[in-house]
Amino acid sequence: MIQRFIELGEGYSDLYELIELAKANQHRLQLMMALHTKIEDKEVSSLVVGLKPTDPGKFQALYICREGIPNPNYTENKRYNLFAQTARELGKEIYQLSVKPSSLFHEKDLFYQYLIGILRLNHYIVPLQ
């Protein structure tokens, strides 16, 4: 099983692509998430769309808009509201977690490995097989 984050951007215009990915892949849509963190006194969120693993191939894509959206628990914003509206339309709950910021990691790949570990530990995605 290969699980990989695919970064689309920070959640500006690329948020619309994330939403379209969820809509276009409704049959494979496994989860929608908001990962909250704090960067330089700013409360921000990363939005994630996770698809079910491919068969064959056992590849699970986790699309992310990283740390560019204000945390909706502190600042209401239209970008998060669009994501939440899409989740309602698709009958999905948005899982919310607090995580460390990517700036604490020397490389982005290490940050994504950290996130995959958290998602596996909390059974949001399947463990390695």
mmCIF file of the C-alpha atoms, coordinates in Angstrom:
data_MODEL
# 
_entry.id   MODEL 
# 
loop_
_atom_site.group_PDB 
_atom_site.id 
_atom_site.type_symbol 
_atom_site.label_atom_id 
_atom_site.label_alt_id 
_atom_site.label_comp_id 
_atom_site.label_asym_id 
_atom_site.label_entity_id 
_atom_site.label_seq_id 
_atom_site.pdbx_PDB_ins_code 
_atom_site.Cartn_x 
_atom_site.Cartn_y 
_atom_site.Cartn_z 
_atom_site.occupancy 
_atom_site.B_iso_or_equiv 
_atom_site.pdbx_formal_charge 
_atom_site.auth_seq_id 
_atom_site.auth_comp_id 
_atom_site.auth_asym_id 
_atom_site.auth_atom_id 
_atom_site.pdbx_PDB_model_num 
ATOM 1   C CA . MET A 1 1   ? 0.000   0.000  0.000  1.00 0.00 ? 1   MET A CA 1 
ATOM 2   C CA . ILE A 1 2   ? 1.406   3.356  -1.039 1.00 0.00 ? 2   ILE A CA 1 
ATOM 3   C CA . GLN A 1 3   ? -0.172  6.401  0.576  1.00 0.00 ? 3   GLN A CA 1 
ATOM 4   C CA . ARG A 1 4   ? 0.975   9.786  -0.637 1.00 0.00 ? 4   ARG A CA 1 
ATOM 5   C CA . PHE A 1 5   ? 0.035   13.395 -0.101 1.00 0.00 ? 5   PHE A CA 1 
ATOM 6   C CA . ILE A 1 6   ? -0.295  15.365 -3.310 1.00 0.00 ? 6   ILE A CA 1 
ATOM 7   C CA . GLU A 1 7   ? -0.001  19.069 -2.605 1.00 0.00 ? 7   GLU A CA 1 
ATOM 8   C CA . LEU A 1 8   ? -2.119  21.310 -4.807 1.00 0.00 ? 8   LEU A CA 1 
ATOM 9   C CA . GLY A 1 9   ? -1.073  24.580 -3.176 1.00 0.00 ? 9   GLY A CA 1 
ATOM 10  C CA . GLU A 1 10  ? -2.050  26.638 -0.167 1.00 0.00 ? 10  GLU A CA 1 
ATOM 11  C CA . GLY A 1 11  ? -5.790  26.872 -0.713 1.00 0.00 ? 11  GLY A CA 1 
ATOM 12  C CA . TYR A 1 12  ? -6.332  29.914 -2.869 1.00 0.00 ? 12  TYR A CA 1 
ATOM 13  C CA . SER A 1 13  ? -7.504  29.104 -6.407 1.00 0.00 ? 13  SER A CA 1 
ATOM 14  C CA . ASP A 1 14  ? -6.288  25.515 -5.992 1.00 0.00 ? 14  ASP A CA 1 
ATOM 15  C CA . LEU A 1 15  ? -9.063  24.985 -3.416 1.00 0.00 ? 15  LEU A CA 1 
ATOM 16  C CA . TYR A 1 16  ? -11.484 24.842 -6.343 1.00 0.00 ? 16  TYR A CA 1 
ATOM 17  C CA . GLU A 1 17  ? -9.445  21.983 -7.829 1.00 0.00 ? 17  GLU A CA 1 
ATOM 18  C CA . LEU A 1 18  ? -9.578  20.152 -4.482 1.00 0.00 ? 18  LEU A CA 1 
ATOM 19  C CA . ILE A 1 19  ? -13.359 20.524 -4.429 1.00 0.00 ? 19  ILE A CA 1 
ATOM 20  C CA . GLU A 1 20  ? -13.650 19.314 -8.038 1.00 0.00 ? 20  GLU A CA 1 
ATOM 21  C CA . LEU A 1 21  ? -11.479 16.291 -7.226 1.00 0.00 ? 21  LEU A CA 1 
ATOM 22  C CA . ALA A 1 22  ? -13.895 15.355 -4.445 1.00 0.00 ? 22  ALA A CA 1 
ATOM 23  C CA . LYS A 1 23  ? -16.947 15.794 -6.689 1.00 0.00 ? 23  LYS A CA 1 
ATOM 24  C CA . ALA A 1 24  ? -15.457 13.985 -9.682 1.00 0.00 ? 24  ALA A CA 1 
ATOM 25  C CA . ASN A 1 25  ? -14.335 11.051 -7.530 1.00 0.00 ? 25  ASN A CA 1 
ATOM 26  C CA . GLN A 1 26  ? -17.441 10.613 -5.375 1.00 0.00 ? 26  GLN A CA 1 
ATOM 27  C CA . HIS A 1 27  ? -17.299 6.857  -5.915 1.00 0.00 ? 27  HIS A CA 1 
ATOM 28  C CA . ARG A 1 28  ? -13.765 6.770  -4.436 1.00 0.00 ? 28  ARG A CA 1 
ATOM 29  C CA . LEU A 1 29  ? -14.076 9.542  -1.853 1.00 0.00 ? 29  LEU A CA 1 
ATOM 30  C CA . GLN A 1 30  ? -13.041 8.168  1.530  1.00 0.00 ? 30  GLN A CA 1 
ATOM 31  C CA . LEU A 1 31  ? -12.555 11.242 3.685  1.00 0.00 ? 31  LEU A CA 1 
ATOM 32  C CA . MET A 1 32  ? -12.468 15.000 3.907  1.00 0.00 ? 32  MET A CA 1 
ATOM 33  C CA . MET A 1 33  ? -10.340 16.598 6.608  1.00 0.00 ? 33  MET A CA 1 
ATOM 34  C CA . ALA A 1 34  ? -9.263  19.895 8.101  1.00 0.00 ? 34  ALA A CA 1 
ATOM 35  C CA . LEU A 1 35  ? -5.846  19.775 9.762  1.00 0.00 ? 35  LEU A CA 1 
ATOM 36  C CA . HIS A 1 36  ? -5.452  22.756 12.087 1.00 0.00 ? 36  HIS A CA 1 
ATOM 37  C CA . THR A 1 37  ? -2.178  24.318 13.213 1.00 0.00 ? 37  THR A CA 1 
ATOM 38  C CA . LYS A 1 38  ? -0.613  27.579 14.341 1.00 0.00 ? 38  LYS A CA 1 
ATOM 39  C CA . ILE A 1 39  ? 2.060   29.379 12.323 1.00 0.00 ? 39  ILE A CA 1 
ATOM 40  C CA . GLU A 1 40  ? 3.574   32.598 13.697 1.00 0.00 ? 40  GLU A CA 1 
ATOM 41  C CA . ASP A 1 41  ? 0.518   33.412 15.844 1.00 0.00 ? 41  ASP A CA 1 
ATOM 42  C CA . LYS A 1 42  ? -1.863  32.675 12.947 1.00 0.00 ? 42  LYS A CA 1 
ATOM 43  C CA . GLU A 1 43  ? -4.393  29.863 13.246 1.00 0.00 ? 43  GLU A CA 1 
ATOM 44  C CA . VAL A 1 44  ? -4.490  28.120 9.851  1.00 0.00 ? 44  VAL A CA 1 
ATOM 45  C CA . SER A 1 45  ? -5.838  24.919 8.335  1.00 0.00 ? 45  SER A CA 1 
ATOM 46  C CA . SER A 1 46  ? -4.892  22.449 5.651  1.00 0.00 ? 46  SER A CA 1 
ATOM 47  C CA . LEU A 1 47  ? -7.789  20.875 3.774  1.00 0.00 ? 47  LEU A CA 1 
ATOM 48  C CA . VAL A 1 48  ? -7.511  17.257 2.638  1.00 0.00 ? 48  VAL A CA 1 
ATOM 49  C CA . VAL A 1 49  ? -9.466  15.015 0.272  1.00 0.00 ? 49  VAL A CA 1 
ATOM 50  C CA . GLY A 1 50  ? -8.558  11.342 0.613  1.00 0.00 ? 50  GLY A CA 1 
ATOM 51  C CA . LEU A 1 51  ? -9.543  8.782  -2.002 1.00 0.00 ? 51  LEU A CA 1 
ATOM 52  C CA . LYS A 1 52  ? -9.933  5.048  -1.523 1.00 0.00 ? 52  LYS A CA 1 
ATOM 53  C CA . PRO A 1 53  ? -6.904  3.039  -2.690 1.00 0.00 ? 53  PRO A CA 1 
ATOM 54  C CA . THR A 1 54  ? -6.775  2.024  -6.343 1.00 0.00 ? 54  THR A CA 1 
ATOM 55  C CA . ASP A 1 55  ? -7.348  -1.573 -7.255 1.00 0.00 ? 55  ASP A CA 1 
ATOM 56  C CA . PRO A 1 56  ? -5.108  -2.821 -8.744 1.00 0.00 ? 56  PRO A CA 1 
ATOM 57  C CA . GLY A 1 57  ? -2.089  -0.829 -7.637 1.00 0.00 ? 57  GLY A CA 1 
ATOM 58  C CA . LYS A 1 58  ? -2.937  -0.173 -3.984 1.00 0.00 ? 58  LYS A CA 1 
ATOM 59  C CA . PHE A 1 59  ? -2.148  3.547  -4.261 1.00 0.00 ? 59  PHE A CA 1 
ATOM 60  C CA . GLN A 1 60  ? -4.014  5.964  -1.995 1.00 0.00 ? 60  GLN A CA 1 
ATOM 61  C CA . ALA A 1 61  ? -3.944  9.629  -2.930 1.00 0.00 ? 61  ALA A CA 1 
ATOM 62  C CA . LEU A 1 62  ? -4.426  12.294 -0.272 1.00 0.00 ? 62  LEU A CA 1 
ATOM 63  C CA . TYR A 1 63  ? -4.835  15.688 -1.946 1.00 0.00 ? 63  TYR A CA 1 
ATOM 64  C CA . ILE A 1 64  ? -3.985  18.672 0.242  1.00 0.00 ? 64  ILE A CA 1 
ATOM 65  C CA . CYS A 1 65  ? -4.131  22.455 0.240  1.00 0.00 ? 65  CYS A CA 1 
ATOM 66  C CA . ARG A 1 66  ? -1.466  23.134 2.868  1.00 0.00 ? 66  ARG A CA 1 
ATOM 67  C CA . GLU A 1 67  ? -1.737  25.713 5.637  1.00 0.00 ? 67  GLU A CA 1 
ATOM 68  C CA . GLY A 1 68  ? -3.205  28.564 3.618  1.00 0.00 ? 68  GLY A CA 1 
ATOM 69  C CA . ILE A 1 69  ? -6.782  28.701 4.866  1.00 0.00 ? 69  ILE A CA 1 
ATOM 70  C CA . PRO A 1 70  ? -7.757  30.492 8.086  1.00 0.00 ? 70  PRO A CA 1 
ATOM 71  C CA . ASN A 1 71  ? -8.863  28.080 10.796 1.00 0.00 ? 71  ASN A CA 1 
ATOM 72  C CA . PRO A 1 72  ? -12.681 28.300 10.739 1.00 0.00 ? 72  PRO A CA 1 
ATOM 73  C CA . ASN A 1 73  ? -12.817 27.764 14.513 1.00 0.00 ? 73  ASN A CA 1 
ATOM 74  C CA . TYR A 1 74  ? -11.156 31.190 14.909 1.00 0.00 ? 74  TYR A CA 1 
ATOM 75  C CA . THR A 1 75  ? -12.039 33.052 11.700 1.00 0.00 ? 75  THR A CA 1 
ATOM 76  C CA . GLU A 1 76  ? -15.036 32.230 9.548  1.00 0.00 ? 76  GLU A CA 1 
ATOM 77  C CA . ASN A 1 77  ? -14.084 32.292 5.873  1.00 0.00 ? 77  ASN A CA 1 
ATOM 78  C CA . LYS A 1 78  ? -15.593 31.602 2.481  1.00 0.00 ? 78  LYS A CA 1 
ATOM 79  C CA . ARG A 1 79  ? -12.949 29.102 1.371  1.00 0.00 ? 79  ARG A CA 1 
ATOM 80  C CA . TYR A 1 80  ? -13.605 26.764 4.287  1.00 0.00 ? 80  TYR A CA 1 
ATOM 81  C CA . ASN A 1 81  ? -17.357 27.260 3.883  1.00 0.00 ? 81  ASN A CA 1 
ATOM 82  C CA . LEU A 1 82  ? -17.098 26.088 0.235  1.00 0.00 ? 82  LEU A CA 1 
ATOM 83  C CA . PHE A 1 83  ? -15.259 22.968 1.390  1.00 0.00 ? 83  PHE A CA 1 
ATOM 84  C CA . ALA A 1 84  ? -17.867 22.338 4.110  1.00 0.00 ? 84  ALA A CA 1 
ATOM 85  C CA . GLN A 1 85  ? -20.703 22.846 1.623  1.00 0.00 ? 85  GLN A CA 1 
ATOM 86  C CA . THR A 1 86  ? -19.116 20.273 -0.702 1.00 0.00 ? 86  THR A CA 1 
ATOM 87  C CA . ALA A 1 87  ? -18.800 17.803 2.183  1.00 0.00 ? 87  ALA A CA 1 
ATOM 88  C CA . ARG A 1 88  ? -22.510 18.221 2.980  1.00 0.00 ? 88  ARG A CA 1 
ATOM 89  C CA . GLU A 1 89  ? -23.464 17.756 -0.682 1.00 0.00 ? 89  GLU A CA 1 
ATOM 90  C CA . LEU A 1 90  ? -21.406 14.551 -0.840 1.00 0.00 ? 90  LEU A CA 1 
ATOM 91  C CA . GLY A 1 91  ? -22.684 13.255 2.502  1.00 0.00 ? 91  GLY A CA 1 
ATOM 92  C CA . LYS A 1 92  ? -19.256 13.388 4.167  1.00 0.00 ? 92  LYS A CA 1 
ATOM 93  C CA . GLU A 1 93  ? -18.196 14.574 7.588  1.00 0.00 ? 93  GLU A CA 1 
ATOM 94  C CA . ILE A 1 94  ? -15.121 16.798 7.825  1.00 0.00 ? 94  ILE A CA 1 
ATOM 95  C CA . TYR A 1 95  ? -12.745 15.208 10.307 1.00 0.00 ? 95  TYR A CA 1 
ATOM 96  C CA . GLN A 1 96  ? -10.737 17.785 12.229 1.00 0.00 ? 96  GLN A CA 1 
ATOM 97  C CA . LEU A 1 97  ? -7.340  17.274 13.849 1.00 0.00 ? 97  LEU A CA 1 
ATOM 98  C CA . SER A 1 98  ? -4.718  19.549 15.366 1.00 0.00 ? 98  SER A CA 1 
ATOM 99  C CA . VAL A 1 99  ? -1.237  18.890 13.971 1.00 0.00 ? 99  VAL A CA 1 
ATOM 100 C CA . LYS A 1 100 ? 2.252   20.369 14.071 1.00 0.00 ? 100 LYS A CA 1 
ATOM 101 C CA . PRO A 1 101 ? 3.042   22.972 11.380 1.00 0.00 ? 101 PRO A CA 1 
ATOM 102 C CA . SER A 1 102 ? 5.089   21.898 8.377  1.00 0.00 ? 102 SER A CA 1 
ATOM 103 C CA . SER A 1 103 ? 7.698   24.541 9.263  1.00 0.00 ? 103 SER A CA 1 
ATOM 104 C CA . LEU A 1 104 ? 8.870   22.335 12.170 1.00 0.00 ? 104 LEU A CA 1 
ATOM 105 C CA . PHE A 1 105 ? 10.093  19.716 9.698  1.00 0.00 ? 105 PHE A CA 1 
ATOM 106 C CA . HIS A 1 106 ? 13.337  20.003 7.766  1.00 0.00 ? 106 HIS A CA 1 
ATOM 107 C CA . GLU A 1 107 ? 11.683  18.643 4.606  1.00 0.00 ? 107 GLU A CA 1 
ATOM 108 C CA . LYS A 1 108 ? 8.089   18.571 3.383  1.00 0.00 ? 108 LYS A CA 1 
ATOM 109 C CA . ASP A 1 109 ? 8.349   14.802 2.884  1.00 0.00 ? 109 ASP A CA 1 
ATOM 110 C CA . LEU A 1 110 ? 8.983   14.380 6.618  1.00 0.00 ? 110 LEU A CA 1 
ATOM 111 C CA . PHE A 1 111 ? 5.903   16.478 7.364  1.00 0.00 ? 111 PHE A CA 1 
ATOM 112 C CA . TYR A 1 112 ? 3.797   14.280 5.103  1.00 0.00 ? 112 TYR A CA 1 
ATOM 113 C CA . GLN A 1 113 ? 5.203   11.102 6.691  1.00 0.00 ? 113 GLN A CA 1 
ATOM 114 C CA . TYR A 1 114 ? 4.216   12.551 10.079 1.00 0.00 ? 114 TYR A CA 1 
ATOM 115 C CA . LEU A 1 115 ? 0.665   13.190 8.827  1.00 0.00 ? 115 LEU A CA 1 
ATOM 116 C CA . ILE A 1 116 ? 0.355   9.697  7.327  1.00 0.00 ? 116 ILE A CA 1 
ATOM 117 C CA . GLY A 1 117 ? 1.428   8.247  10.672 1.00 0.00 ? 117 GLY A CA 1 
ATOM 118 C CA . ILE A 1 118 ? -1.260  10.238 12.482 1.00 0.00 ? 118 ILE A CA 1 
ATOM 119 C CA . LEU A 1 119 ? -3.927  9.232  9.974  1.00 0.00 ? 119 LEU A CA 1 
ATOM 120 C CA . ARG A 1 120 ? -2.975  5.555  10.238 1.00 0.00 ? 120 ARG A CA 1 
ATOM 121 C CA . LEU A 1 121 ? -2.846  5.662  14.034 1.00 0.00 ? 121 LEU A CA 1 
ATOM 122 C CA . ASN A 1 122 ? -6.342  7.161  14.177 1.00 0.00 ? 122 ASN A CA 1 
ATOM 123 C CA . HIS A 1 123 ? -7.673  4.701  11.562 1.00 0.00 ? 123 HIS A CA 1 
ATOM 124 C CA . TYR A 1 124 ? -8.564  7.386  9.002  1.00 0.00 ? 124 TYR A CA 1 
ATOM 125 C CA . ILE A 1 125 ? -6.496  5.492  6.444  1.00 0.00 ? 125 ILE A CA 1 
ATOM 126 C CA . VAL A 1 126 ? -5.550  1.814  6.371  1.00 0.00 ? 126 VAL A CA 1 
ATOM 127 C CA . PRO A 1 127 ? -2.236  0.636  7.845  1.00 0.00 ? 127 PRO A CA 1 
ATOM 128 C CA . LEU A 1 128 ? 0.570   -0.650 5.661  1.00 0.00 ? 128 LEU A CA 1 
ATOM 129 C CA . GLN A 1 129 ? -0.123  -4.140 4.368  1.00 0.00 ? 129 GLN A CA 1 
# 
